Coordinates of N, CA and C in Angstrom, one line a residue:
M271 N 45.1 214.8 5.5 CA 44.9 213.6 6.3 C 43.9 213.9 7.5
G272 N 43.1 212.9 7.7 CA 42.1 213.1 8.9 C 42.7 212.6 10.0
A273 N 42.0 212.7 11.2 CA 42.4 212.1 12.4 C 42.5 210.6 12.4
A274 N 43.5 210.1 12.9 CA 43.5 208.7 13.2 C 42.4 208.3 14.1
E275 N 41.9 207.1 13.9 CA 40.6 206.8 14.7 C 40.9 206.9 16.2
G276 N 40.0 207.6 16.8 CA 40.0 207.6 18.3 C 41.0 208.6 18.9
I277 N 41.6 209.4 18.0 CA 42.6 210.5 18.8 C 42.3 211.8 18.1
S278 N 42.8 212.9 18.8 CA 42.6 214.2 18.3 C 43.1 214.5 16.9
E279 N 42.4 215.3 16.2 CA 42.8 215.7 14.8 C 44.2 216.3 14.9
V280 N 44.3 217.2 15.9 CA 45.4 218.0 16.1 C 46.7 217.1 16.2
A281 N 46.5 216.0 17.0 CA 47.6 215.1 17.3 C 47.9 214.2 16.1
A282 N 46.8 213.8 15.4 CA 47.0 212.9 14.2 C 47.7 213.6 13.1
E283 N 47.2 214.7 12.8 CA 47.9 215.5 11.7 C 49.2 216.1 12.0
G284 N 49.3 216.7 13.1 CA 50.6 217.3 13.5 C 51.7 216.3 13.7
F285 N 51.4 215.2 14.4 CA 52.4 214.3 14.6 C 52.6 213.5 13.5
G286 N 51.6 213.3 12.6 CA 51.9 212.5 11.3 C 52.8 213.3 10.4
A287 N 52.5 214.8 10.3 CA 53.4 215.6 9.5 C 54.7 215.8 10.1
G288 N 54.9 215.8 11.4 CA 56.1 216.2 12.1 C 56.8 215.0 12.7
A289 N 56.6 213.9 12.3 CA 57.2 212.6 12.9 C 58.8 212.7 12.8
A290 N 59.4 213.0 11.6 CA 60.7 213.0 11.6 C 61.4 214.1 12.4
A291 N 60.7 215.3 12.4 CA 61.1 216.4 13.3 C 61.1 215.9 14.8
Y292 N 60.1 215.2 15.2 CA 60.0 214.8 16.5 C 61.1 213.9 16.8
E293 N 61.4 213.0 16.0 CA 62.6 212.0 16.3 C 63.9 212.8 16.5
Q294 N 64.0 213.7 15.5 CA 65.4 214.5 15.6 C 65.4 215.4 16.7
G295 N 64.3 216.2 17.0 CA 64.4 217.2 18.0 C 63.9 217.0 19.3
R296 N 63.1 216.0 19.6 CA 62.7 215.8 20.9 C 63.7 215.2 21.9
P297 N 63.6 215.5 23.2 CA 64.6 215.0 24.1 C 64.4 213.5 24.5
S298 N 65.5 212.9 25.0 CA 65.4 211.6 25.7 C 64.9 211.8 27.0
Y299 N 65.3 210.8 27.9 CA 65.0 210.9 29.3 C 66.2 210.4 30.1
S300 N 66.5 211.1 31.3 CA 67.7 210.9 32.0 C 67.7 209.5 32.6
D301 N 69.1 209.1 32.8 CA 69.3 207.7 33.4 C 68.5 207.6 34.7
D302 N 68.6 208.6 35.5 CA 67.9 208.4 36.8 C 66.4 208.2 36.8
V303 N 65.7 208.9 35.9 CA 64.3 208.7 35.7 C 63.9 207.4 35.2
V304 N 64.8 206.9 34.2 CA 64.4 205.5 33.8 C 64.8 204.4 34.9
A305 N 65.8 204.6 35.6 CA 66.1 203.8 36.7 C 65.0 203.8 37.8
W306 N 64.5 205.0 38.0 CA 63.3 205.3 39.0 C 62.1 204.3 38.5
L307 N 61.7 204.6 37.3 CA 60.7 203.8 36.6 C 60.8 202.3 36.7
A308 N 62.0 201.9 36.3 CA 62.3 200.5 36.3 C 62.0 199.9 37.7
D309 N 62.6 200.5 38.7 CA 62.5 200.1 40.2 C 61.1 200.1 40.5
R310 N 60.2 201.2 40.3 CA 58.9 201.3 40.8 C 58.0 200.3 40.1
L311 N 58.2 200.0 38.7 CA 57.3 199.2 37.9 C 57.9 197.8 37.8
G312 N 59.1 197.5 38.1 CA 59.6 196.2 38.1 C 60.1 196.0 36.7
I313 N 60.6 197.0 36.0 CA 61.0 196.7 34.6 C 62.4 195.9 34.6
A314 N 62.3 194.8 34.1 CA 63.4 194.0 34.2 C 63.4 192.8 33.2
P315 N 64.4 192.0 33.0 CA 64.3 190.8 32.1 C 63.1 189.9 32.6
G316 N 62.4 189.5 31.6 CA 61.2 188.5 31.9 C 59.9 189.1 32.3
R317 N 60.0 190.5 32.3 CA 58.8 191.3 32.6 C 58.2 191.8 31.3
T318 N 56.9 191.9 31.2 CA 56.2 192.4 30.1 C 55.7 193.8 30.3
I319 N 56.2 194.7 29.5 CA 56.0 196.2 29.7 C 55.3 196.8 28.4
V320 N 54.3 197.7 28.6 CA 53.8 198.4 27.5 C 54.2 199.9 27.5
D321 N 54.7 200.4 26.5 CA 54.9 201.9 26.4 C 53.8 202.6 25.6
L322 N 52.8 203.2 26.2 CA 51.6 203.6 25.5 C 51.8 205.0 24.9
A323 N 51.3 205.3 23.8 CA 51.4 206.5 23.0 C 53.0 206.7 22.9
A324 N 53.5 205.8 22.4 CA 55.1 205.7 22.4 C 55.7 206.7 21.5
G325 N 55.0 207.2 20.6 CA 55.6 208.2 19.6 C 56.7 207.5 18.8
T326 N 57.8 208.2 18.7 CA 58.9 207.7 18.0 C 59.8 206.7 18.8
G327 N 59.3 206.4 20.1 CA 60.1 205.5 20.7 C 61.1 206.0 21.6
K328 N 61.1 207.2 22.1 CA 62.1 208.0 23.0 C 62.3 207.1 24.2
L329 N 61.1 206.8 24.8 CA 61.2 205.9 26.1 C 61.3 204.5 25.8
T330 N 60.7 204.1 24.7 CA 60.7 202.6 24.4 C 62.1 202.1 24.4
R331 N 62.9 202.7 23.6 CA 64.3 202.1 23.4 C 65.1 202.0 24.7
L332 N 64.7 203.0 25.6 CA 65.4 202.8 27.0 C 65.0 201.7 27.9
L333 N 63.6 201.5 27.8 CA 62.9 200.4 28.5 C 63.5 199.1 28.0
A334 N 63.4 198.9 26.6 CA 64.0 197.8 26.0 C 65.4 197.4 26.4
A335 N 66.2 198.4 26.7 CA 67.5 198.2 27.2 C 67.6 197.5 28.5
T336 N 66.6 197.5 29.2 CA 66.6 196.7 30.6 C 66.5 195.3 30.4
G337 N 66.1 194.7 29.1 CA 65.9 193.4 29.0 C 64.5 192.9 29.1
A338 N 63.6 193.8 29.4 CA 62.2 193.5 29.6 C 61.6 193.4 28.1
H339 N 60.5 192.7 28.0 CA 59.8 192.7 26.8 C 58.9 193.9 26.6
V340 N 59.1 194.7 25.7 CA 58.4 196.0 25.6 C 57.6 196.1 24.3
T341 N 56.2 196.3 24.5 CA 55.4 196.5 23.4 C 55.0 198.0 23.3
A342 N 55.3 198.7 22.1 CA 55.1 200.1 22.0 C 53.7 200.1 21.2
I343 N 52.8 201.0 21.9 CA 51.4 201.2 21.2 C 51.4 202.6 20.8
E344 N 51.1 202.8 19.6 CA 51.1 204.3 19.0 C 50.2 204.3 17.9
P345 N 49.2 205.3 17.8 CA 48.2 205.3 16.9 C 48.6 206.0 15.6
V346 N 49.6 206.8 15.5 CA 50.0 207.6 14.3 C 51.1 206.7 13.5
D347 N 50.6 206.4 12.3 CA 51.5 205.5 11.5 C 52.9 206.2 11.3
A348 N 53.0 207.3 10.9 CA 54.3 208.0 10.7 C 55.2 208.0 11.9
M349 N 54.6 208.1 13.1 CA 55.4 208.0 14.4 C 56.0 206.6 14.7
R350 N 55.0 205.5 14.3 CA 55.5 204.1 14.5 C 56.5 203.9 13.5
D351 N 56.4 204.4 12.3 CA 57.5 204.2 11.3 C 59.0 204.7 11.8
Q352 N 58.9 205.9 12.5 CA 60.1 206.4 13.0 C 60.7 205.6 14.1
L353 N 59.7 205.1 15.0 CA 60.2 204.3 16.1 C 60.7 203.0 15.6
L354 N 60.2 202.3 14.4 CA 60.8 201.2 13.9 C 62.2 201.4 13.2
I355 N 62.5 202.6 12.7 CA 63.8 203.0 12.3 C 64.8 203.1 13.5
A356 N 64.3 203.6 14.6 CA 65.1 203.9 15.7 C 65.3 202.6 16.5
C357 N 64.2 201.7 16.5 CA 64.3 200.5 17.3 C 63.9 199.3 16.4
P358 N 64.9 198.9 15.6 CA 64.6 197.8 14.6 C 64.1 196.5 15.3
G359 N 63.1 195.9 14.9 CA 62.7 194.7 15.5 C 61.8 194.8 16.7
A360 N 61.5 196.2 17.0 CA 60.6 196.5 18.2 C 59.2 196.0 17.9
D361 N 58.5 195.6 18.9 CA 57.1 195.2 18.9 C 56.2 196.3 19.0
A362 N 55.8 196.9 17.8 CA 55.0 198.4 17.8 C 53.6 198.0 17.0
V363 N 52.7 198.4 17.7 CA 51.3 198.1 17.2 C 50.4 199.4 17.3
S364 N 49.4 199.5 16.5 CA 48.5 200.6 16.6 C 47.5 200.4 17.5
G365 N 47.1 201.5 18.4 CA 46.2 201.4 19.3 C 46.1 202.8 20.0
T366 N 45.1 203.0 21.0 CA 44.9 204.2 21.7 C 44.8 203.9 23.3
A367 N 45.0 204.9 24.0 CA 44.9 204.7 25.5 C 43.5 204.3 25.8
E368 N 42.5 204.7 25.1 CA 41.1 204.4 25.5 C 40.7 203.0 24.9
S369 N 41.4 202.4 24.0 CA 41.2 201.2 23.5 C 42.5 200.4 23.1
I370 N 43.1 199.9 24.3 CA 44.3 199.2 24.2 C 44.2 197.8 23.6
P371 N 44.9 197.5 22.6 CA 44.7 196.1 21.8 C 45.4 195.0 22.5
L372 N 45.1 194.7 23.8 CA 45.8 193.8 24.5 C 44.8 193.1 25.4
P373 N 45.0 191.8 25.8 CA 43.9 191.0 26.7 C 44.1 191.6 28.1
D374 N 43.0 191.2 28.9 CA 43.0 191.5 30.3 C 44.2 191.0 31.0
R375 N 44.8 191.7 32.0 CA 45.8 191.2 32.8 C 46.8 190.5 32.1
S376 N 47.5 191.2 31.0 CA 48.5 190.7 30.1 C 49.8 191.4 30.3
V377 N 49.9 192.5 31.0 CA 51.2 193.1 31.1 C 51.6 193.5 32.7
D378 N 52.8 193.5 32.9 CA 53.2 193.8 34.3 C 53.4 195.3 34.5
G379 N 53.6 196.1 33.6 CA 53.7 197.5 33.8 C 53.5 198.3 32.6
L380 N 53.1 199.5 32.7 CA 52.8 200.3 31.6 C 53.3 201.7 31.8
T381 N 53.8 202.3 30.8 CA 54.4 203.7 31.0 C 53.8 204.6 29.8
V382 N 53.7 205.9 30.1 CA 53.3 206.9 29.3 C 54.2 208.1 29.4
A383 N 54.8 208.3 28.4 CA 55.8 209.4 28.3 C 55.4 210.6 27.4
Q384 N 55.1 211.7 28.0 CA 55.1 213.0 27.2 C 53.6 213.0 26.4
A385 N 52.7 212.1 27.1 CA 51.5 211.9 26.2 C 50.1 212.0 27.0
F386 N 50.2 211.9 28.3 CA 49.0 211.6 29.0 C 48.0 212.7 28.8
H387 N 48.4 214.0 28.6 CA 47.5 215.1 28.3 C 46.6 214.9 27.1
W388 N 46.8 214.0 26.2 CA 46.0 213.7 25.1 C 44.8 212.7 25.3
F389 N 44.9 212.1 26.6 CA 44.0 211.0 26.8 C 42.7 211.6 27.6
D390 N 41.6 210.8 27.3 CA 40.5 210.9 28.2 C 40.8 210.1 29.5
P391 N 41.1 211.0 30.6 CA 41.8 210.3 31.7 C 41.0 209.1 32.4
A392 N 39.7 209.2 32.5 CA 39.0 208.2 33.1 C 38.9 206.9 32.3
A393 N 38.7 207.1 30.9 CA 38.7 205.8 30.1 C 40.0 205.3 29.9
A394 N 41.1 206.3 29.8 CA 42.4 205.6 29.7 C 42.9 204.8 31.0
L395 N 42.5 205.4 32.1 CA 43.0 204.7 33.4 C 42.3 203.4 33.5
A396 N 40.9 203.4 33.1 CA 40.2 202.2 33.3 C 40.8 201.1 32.3
E397 N 41.3 201.4 31.1 CA 41.8 200.6 30.1 C 43.2 200.0 30.7
I398 N 43.9 201.0 31.2 CA 45.3 200.6 31.7 C 45.2 199.7 32.9
A399 N 44.3 199.9 33.8 CA 43.9 198.9 34.9 C 43.5 197.5 34.3
R400 N 42.8 197.6 33.3 CA 42.3 196.4 32.7 C 43.4 195.4 32.2
V401 N 44.4 196.1 31.4 CA 45.5 195.2 30.9 C 46.6 194.9 31.9
L402 N 46.7 195.5 33.0 CA 47.7 195.3 34.0 C 47.3 194.0 34.9
R403 N 48.4 193.3 35.2 CA 48.3 192.2 36.0 C 48.2 192.7 37.5
P404 N 47.7 191.8 38.4 CA 47.7 192.2 39.8 C 49.1 192.5 40.2
G405 N 49.3 193.6 41.0 CA 50.7 193.9 41.4 C 51.2 195.0 40.4
G406 N 50.7 195.2 39.2 CA 51.2 196.0 38.2 C 51.1 197.5 38.6
S407 N 51.9 198.3 37.7 CA 51.8 199.7 38.0 C 51.9 200.5 36.8
L408 N 51.3 201.9 36.8 CA 51.5 202.8 35.7 C 52.5 203.7 36.1
G409 N 53.3 204.0 34.9 CA 54.4 205.0 35.2 C 54.0 206.2 34.2
I410 N 54.2 207.5 34.6 CA 54.0 208.6 33.8 C 55.1 209.5 33.9
V411 N 55.7 210.0 32.7 CA 56.9 210.9 32.9 C 56.7 212.0 31.8
F412 N 57.1 213.2 32.1 CA 57.1 214.3 31.3 C 58.4 215.1 31.4
N413 N 58.9 215.6 30.3 CA 59.9 216.6 30.3 C 59.2 218.0 29.9
E414 N 59.6 219.0 30.7 CA 59.1 220.4 30.4 C 60.3 221.3 30.3
R415 N 60.2 222.1 29.3 CA 61.4 223.2 29.1 C 61.4 224.0 30.3
D416 N 62.7 224.1 30.9 CA 63.0 225.0 32.1 C 63.0 226.4 31.7
T417 N 61.8 227.0 31.9 CA 61.6 228.5 31.4 C 62.3 229.4 32.5
R418 N 62.9 228.9 33.5 CA 63.7 229.8 34.4 C 64.9 230.4 33.7
E419 N 65.4 229.6 32.7 CA 66.4 230.1 31.8 C 65.8 231.1 30.8
P420 N 66.2 232.3 30.8 CA 65.5 233.4 30.0 C 65.3 233.1 28.5
W421 N 66.4 232.6 27.9 CA 66.3 232.3 26.4 C 65.2 231.2 26.3
V422 N 65.1 230.3 27.2 CA 64.1 229.2 27.0 C 62.6 229.7 27.2
A423 N 62.5 230.8 28.0 CA 61.2 231.4 28.2 C 60.9 232.1 26.9
E424 N 61.9 232.7 26.3 CA 61.7 233.4 25.0 C 61.3 232.3 23.9
L425 N 62.0 231.1 23.9 CA 61.5 230.1 23.1 C 60.1 229.8 23.1
S426 N 59.5 229.7 24.4 CA 58.2 229.4 24.6 C 57.3 230.4 24.0
T427 N 57.7 231.7 24.0 CA 57.0 232.8 23.3 C 57.0 232.5 21.8
I428 N 58.2 232.2 21.1 CA 58.2 231.8 19.8 C 57.1 230.6 19.4
I429 N 57.2 229.7 20.3 CA 56.2 228.6 19.9 C 54.8 228.9 20.2
R430 N 54.6 230.1 20.6 CA 53.2 230.6 20.9 C 52.5 229.7 21.9
W431 N 53.1 229.3 22.9 CA 52.6 228.4 23.8 C 51.2 228.9 24.5
D432 N 51.2 230.2 24.4 CA 50.0 230.9 25.1 C 48.8 230.7 24.2
E433 N 48.9 230.3 23.1 CA 47.9 230.1 22.1 C 47.4 228.7 21.9
R434 N 48.0 227.8 22.7 CA 47.7 226.3 22.5 C 46.2 226.0 22.6
Q435 N 45.5 226.7 23.5 CA 44.0 226.5 23.6 C 43.3 226.7 22.3
R436 N 43.8 227.8 21.6 CA 43.1 228.1 20.3 C 43.2 226.9 19.4
W437 N 44.3 226.3 19.5 CA 44.6 225.1 18.5 C 44.0 223.8 19.2
R438 N 43.4 223.9 20.3 CA 42.8 222.7 21.0 C 43.9 221.8 21.3
V439 N 44.9 222.2 21.9 CA 45.9 221.3 22.5 C 45.8 221.3 24.0
P440 N 45.5 220.2 24.5 CA 45.0 220.0 25.9 C 46.2 220.1 27.0
Y441 N 47.3 220.5 26.6 CA 48.5 220.5 27.5 C 48.6 221.7 28.4
T442 N 48.8 221.5 29.6 CA 49.1 222.5 30.6 C 50.3 222.2 31.3
V443 N 51.1 223.2 31.5 CA 52.4 222.8 32.3 C 52.2 222.7 33.7
E444 N 53.0 221.9 34.3 CA 53.1 221.8 35.7 C 51.9 221.1 36.3
V445 N 51.3 220.1 35.4 CA 50.2 219.4 36.0 C 50.6 218.4 37.1
D446 N 49.8 218.2 38.2 CA 50.0 217.3 39.2 C 49.3 216.0 38.6
W447 N 50.0 215.1 38.0 CA 49.5 213.8 37.4 C 49.1 212.9 38.5
A448 N 49.7 213.0 39.6 CA 49.1 212.2 40.9 C 47.8 212.5 41.1
A449 N 47.5 213.9 41.1 CA 46.1 214.2 41.4 C 45.1 213.8 40.3
V450 N 45.6 213.9 39.1 CA 44.8 213.3 37.9 C 44.5 211.9 38.2
V451 N 45.4 211.0 38.5 CA 45.1 209.7 38.7 C 44.2 209.4 39.8
A452 N 44.5 210.2 40.9 CA 43.6 210.1 42.2 C 42.1 210.5 41.8
E453 N 41.8 211.4 41.0 CA 40.6 211.9 40.6 C 39.8 211.0 39.6
H454 N 40.6 210.5 38.6 CA 39.9 209.7 37.5 C 40.2 208.3 37.5
G455 N 41.2 207.7 38.4 CA 41.5 206.3 38.4 C 41.4 205.6 39.7
P456 N 40.2 205.4 40.2 CA 40.0 204.7 41.4 C 40.5 203.2 41.5
Q457 N 40.9 202.8 40.3 CA 41.6 201.3 40.3 C 43.0 201.5 40.8
F458 N 43.5 202.6 40.9 CA 45.0 202.8 41.3 C 45.0 203.4 42.8
G459 N 46.2 202.8 43.4 CA 46.6 203.5 44.6 C 47.3 204.9 44.5
P460 N 47.7 205.5 45.6 CA 48.4 206.9 45.5 C 49.7 206.7 44.7
A461 N 49.9 207.7 43.9 CA 51.0 207.8 42.9 C 52.2 208.4 43.8
Q462 N 53.4 207.8 43.5 CA 54.7 208.5 44.1 C 55.3 209.5 43.0
R463 N 55.9 210.4 43.2 CA 56.5 211.4 42.3 C 58.0 211.4 42.5
Y464 N 58.7 211.5 41.4 CA 60.0 211.7 41.3 C 60.5 213.0 40.4
D465 N 61.2 213.8 40.9 CA 61.8 215.1 40.2 C 63.1 214.9 39.8
S466 N 63.4 215.4 38.6 CA 64.7 215.3 38.0 C 64.9 216.4 37.0
T467 N 66.0 216.3 36.3 CA 66.3 217.2 35.1 C 66.8 216.4 34.1
Y468 N 66.9 217.1 32.9 CA 67.5 216.6 31.7 C 68.1 217.7 30.8
I469 N 69.2 217.4 30.3 CA 69.9 218.5 29.7 C 70.1 217.8 28.2
Q470 N 69.6 218.5 27.2 CA 69.6 218.0 25.8 C 70.6 218.8 25.0
P471 N 71.7 218.1 24.6 CA 72.7 218.8 23.6 C 71.9 219.3 22.4
M472 N 72.4 220.6 22.1 CA 71.5 221.2 20.8 C 72.6 221.9 19.9
D473 N 72.0 222.1 18.7 CA 72.6 223.1 17.8 C 71.3 223.8 17.1
A474 N 71.4 224.8 16.4 CA 70.3 225.5 15.9 C 69.3 224.6 15.0
G475 N 69.9 223.6 14.2 CA 69.0 222.8 13.4 C 68.3 221.9 14.2
T476 N 68.9 221.3 15.2 CA 68.1 220.4 16.1 C 67.0 221.2 16.9
L477 N 67.3 222.4 17.3 CA 66.2 223.2 18.0 C 65.2 223.5 17.1
V478 N 65.4 224.0 15.8 CA 64.3 224.0 14.9 C 63.4 222.9 14.7
Q479 N 64.0 221.7 14.6 CA 63.2 220.5 14.6 C 62.5 220.3 15.8
R480 N 63.0 220.6 16.9 CA 62.3 220.4 18.2 C 61.0 221.3 18.2
V481 N 61.1 222.4 17.7 CA 60.0 223.4 17.5 C 59.0 223.0 16.6
L482 N 59.5 222.6 15.4 CA 58.6 222.1 14.3 C 57.9 220.9 14.6
S483 N 58.4 220.1 15.7 CA 57.7 218.9 16.0 C 56.4 219.2 16.7
T484 N 56.3 220.3 17.3 CA 55.0 220.7 18.1 C 53.9 220.5 17.3
S485 N 52.9 219.8 17.9 CA 51.8 219.3 17.1 C 51.1 220.3 16.2
Y486 N 50.6 221.5 17.0 CA 50.1 222.5 16.1 C 50.8 223.3 15.2
I487 N 52.2 223.4 15.4 CA 53.0 224.1 14.5 C 53.3 223.2 13.3
A488 N 53.4 221.9 13.4 CA 53.5 221.0 12.2 C 52.3 221.0 11.3
R489 N 51.2 221.5 11.8 CA 50.0 221.5 10.9 C 49.9 223.0 10.2
L490 N 50.8 223.9 10.5 CA 50.7 225.2 9.9 C 51.1 225.2 8.5
P491 N 50.8 226.1 7.6 CA 51.3 226.3 6.2 C 52.8 226.5 6.3
Q492 N 53.5 225.9 5.3 CA 54.9 226.0 5.2 C 55.5 227.5 5.4
P493 N 55.0 228.4 4.8 CA 55.6 229.8 5.1 C 55.6 230.1 6.6
E494 N 54.4 229.8 7.3 CA 54.4 230.1 8.8 C 55.4 229.2 9.5
Q495 N 55.5 228.1 9.2 CA 56.6 227.3 9.8 C 58.0 227.9 9.6
A496 N 58.2 228.3 8.2 CA 59.5 228.8 7.9 C 59.8 230.0 8.7
A497 N 58.8 230.9 8.9 CA 59.0 232.1 9.7 C 59.4 231.9 11.2
I498 N 58.6 230.8 11.7 CA 59.0 230.3 13.1 C 60.4 229.9 13.2
A499 N 60.8 229.1 12.2 CA 62.1 228.5 12.1 C 63.2 229.6 12.2
D500 N 62.9 230.7 11.4 CA 63.9 231.9 11.3 C 64.1 232.4 12.8
R501 N 63.0 232.6 13.4 CA 63.0 233.3 14.7 C 63.8 232.4 15.7
V502 N 63.6 231.0 15.5 CA 64.4 230.1 16.4 C 65.9 230.4 16.2
R503 N 66.2 230.2 14.9 CA 67.6 230.5 14.5 C 68.2 231.7 15.0
D504 N 67.4 232.8 14.9 CA 68.0 234.1 15.3 C 68.2 234.1 16.9
L505 N 67.3 233.4 17.7 CA 67.3 233.3 19.1 C 68.7 232.7 19.6
V506 N 69.1 231.7 18.8 CA 70.3 231.0 19.3 C 71.5 231.2 18.4
A507 N 71.6 232.3 17.6 CA 72.6 232.5 16.8 C 74.1 232.8 17.6
P508 N 75.2 232.3 17.1 CA 75.5 232.1 15.6 C 75.0 230.7 15.3
P509 N 74.7 230.3 14.0 CA 74.1 229.0 13.7 C 74.7 227.8 14.0
G510 N 76.2 227.9 14.0 CA 77.0 226.7 14.1 C 77.2 226.4 15.7
A511 N 76.9 227.2 16.6 CA 77.1 227.0 17.9 C 76.4 225.9 18.6
S512 N 77.1 225.1 19.5 CA 76.5 224.2 20.3 C 76.0 224.8 21.6
F513 N 74.9 224.2 22.2 CA 74.5 224.7 23.5 C 73.6 223.7 24.1
E514 N 72.9 224.0 25.3 CA 72.2 222.8 26.0 C 70.8 223.5 26.2
L515 N 69.7 222.6 26.0 CA 68.4 223.0 26.4 C 68.0 222.3 27.6
P516 N 67.9 223.0 28.8 CA 67.4 222.3 29.9 C 65.9 222.0 30.1
Y517 N 65.6 221.0 30.8 CA 64.3 220.5 31.1 C 64.1 220.1 32.5
V518 N 63.0 220.4 32.9 CA 62.5 219.8 34.2 C 61.8 218.4 33.9
S519 N 62.2 217.4 34.7 CA 61.6 216.1 34.4 C 60.8 215.7 35.6
V520 N 59.6 215.1 35.5 CA 58.8 214.7 36.6 C 58.2 213.4 36.2
A521 N 58.4 212.3 37.1 CA 57.8 211.0 36.9 C 57.0 210.6 38.1
Y522 N 55.9 209.8 37.6 CA 55.0 209.3 38.6 C 54.9 207.8 38.5
A523 N 54.6 207.0 39.6 CA 54.3 205.7 39.5 C 53.1 205.4 40.5
A524 N 52.1 204.8 39.8 CA 50.9 204.5 40.6 C 50.6 203.0 40.4
P525 N 50.5 202.4 41.6 CA 50.3 200.8 41.6 C 48.7 200.6 41.5
L526 N 48.4 199.5 40.9 CA 47.1 199.0 41.0 C 46.6 199.0 42.4
A527 N 45.3 199.4 42.7 CA 44.9 199.3 44.2 C 44.6 197.8 44.5
V528 N 45.0 197.5 45.7 CA 44.8 196.2 46.3 C 43.3 195.9 46.5
T529 N 42.7 195.0 45.9 CA 41.2 194.7 46.2 C 41.0 193.4 46.8

């Protein structure tokens, strides 16, 4: 499968192949992070919200629970298919951050969860500003594995996180996304930041799916994926045990600049 139009080949192929694993293994977002975004972006009944690069709808379903009208935009067909299974009746359309398929000034708020690193920041921020109504805001949220926990640090070694640049994965941990918005998005005012945590209940099978959903790992030949899966299972043996995977969560809210 080639790259979906306008997005990275790694993202298109990896997330296309790993969509089911992504839905099973990736974390949700904590109640306090969602509440903070809802407060800063005015996500409430009667409001129109876009969840951009929505993936399988991990954040989409939480935003929809507020009563707002939420449109999920996701370029990878297999990810949208998973989203519609998880969120039946959701408004899910194909599109990219650099070419949002919506009219000017048509939405009250826009969120990006676990995806901004895939964007061309200047082009994406210009498009986001275009579709937001006056008074609208952009919300960005990331979960990052808490590698202060030794076994989680070992998990990152198994995922071969240090080799991500070789696979052309543009993600770097602990990015100050407020600084990215300030540098590339003159259409926006200063971003506020909110720090939190998330604890994901786990078993070995779910953790394997979490690892195999990583874009560049999902593109590897099956024997290589199987070898990585075996190492993950060995890390958290015995196989039937339940445990918790800790995350550090960071959210940002950037309002349109007043002009």
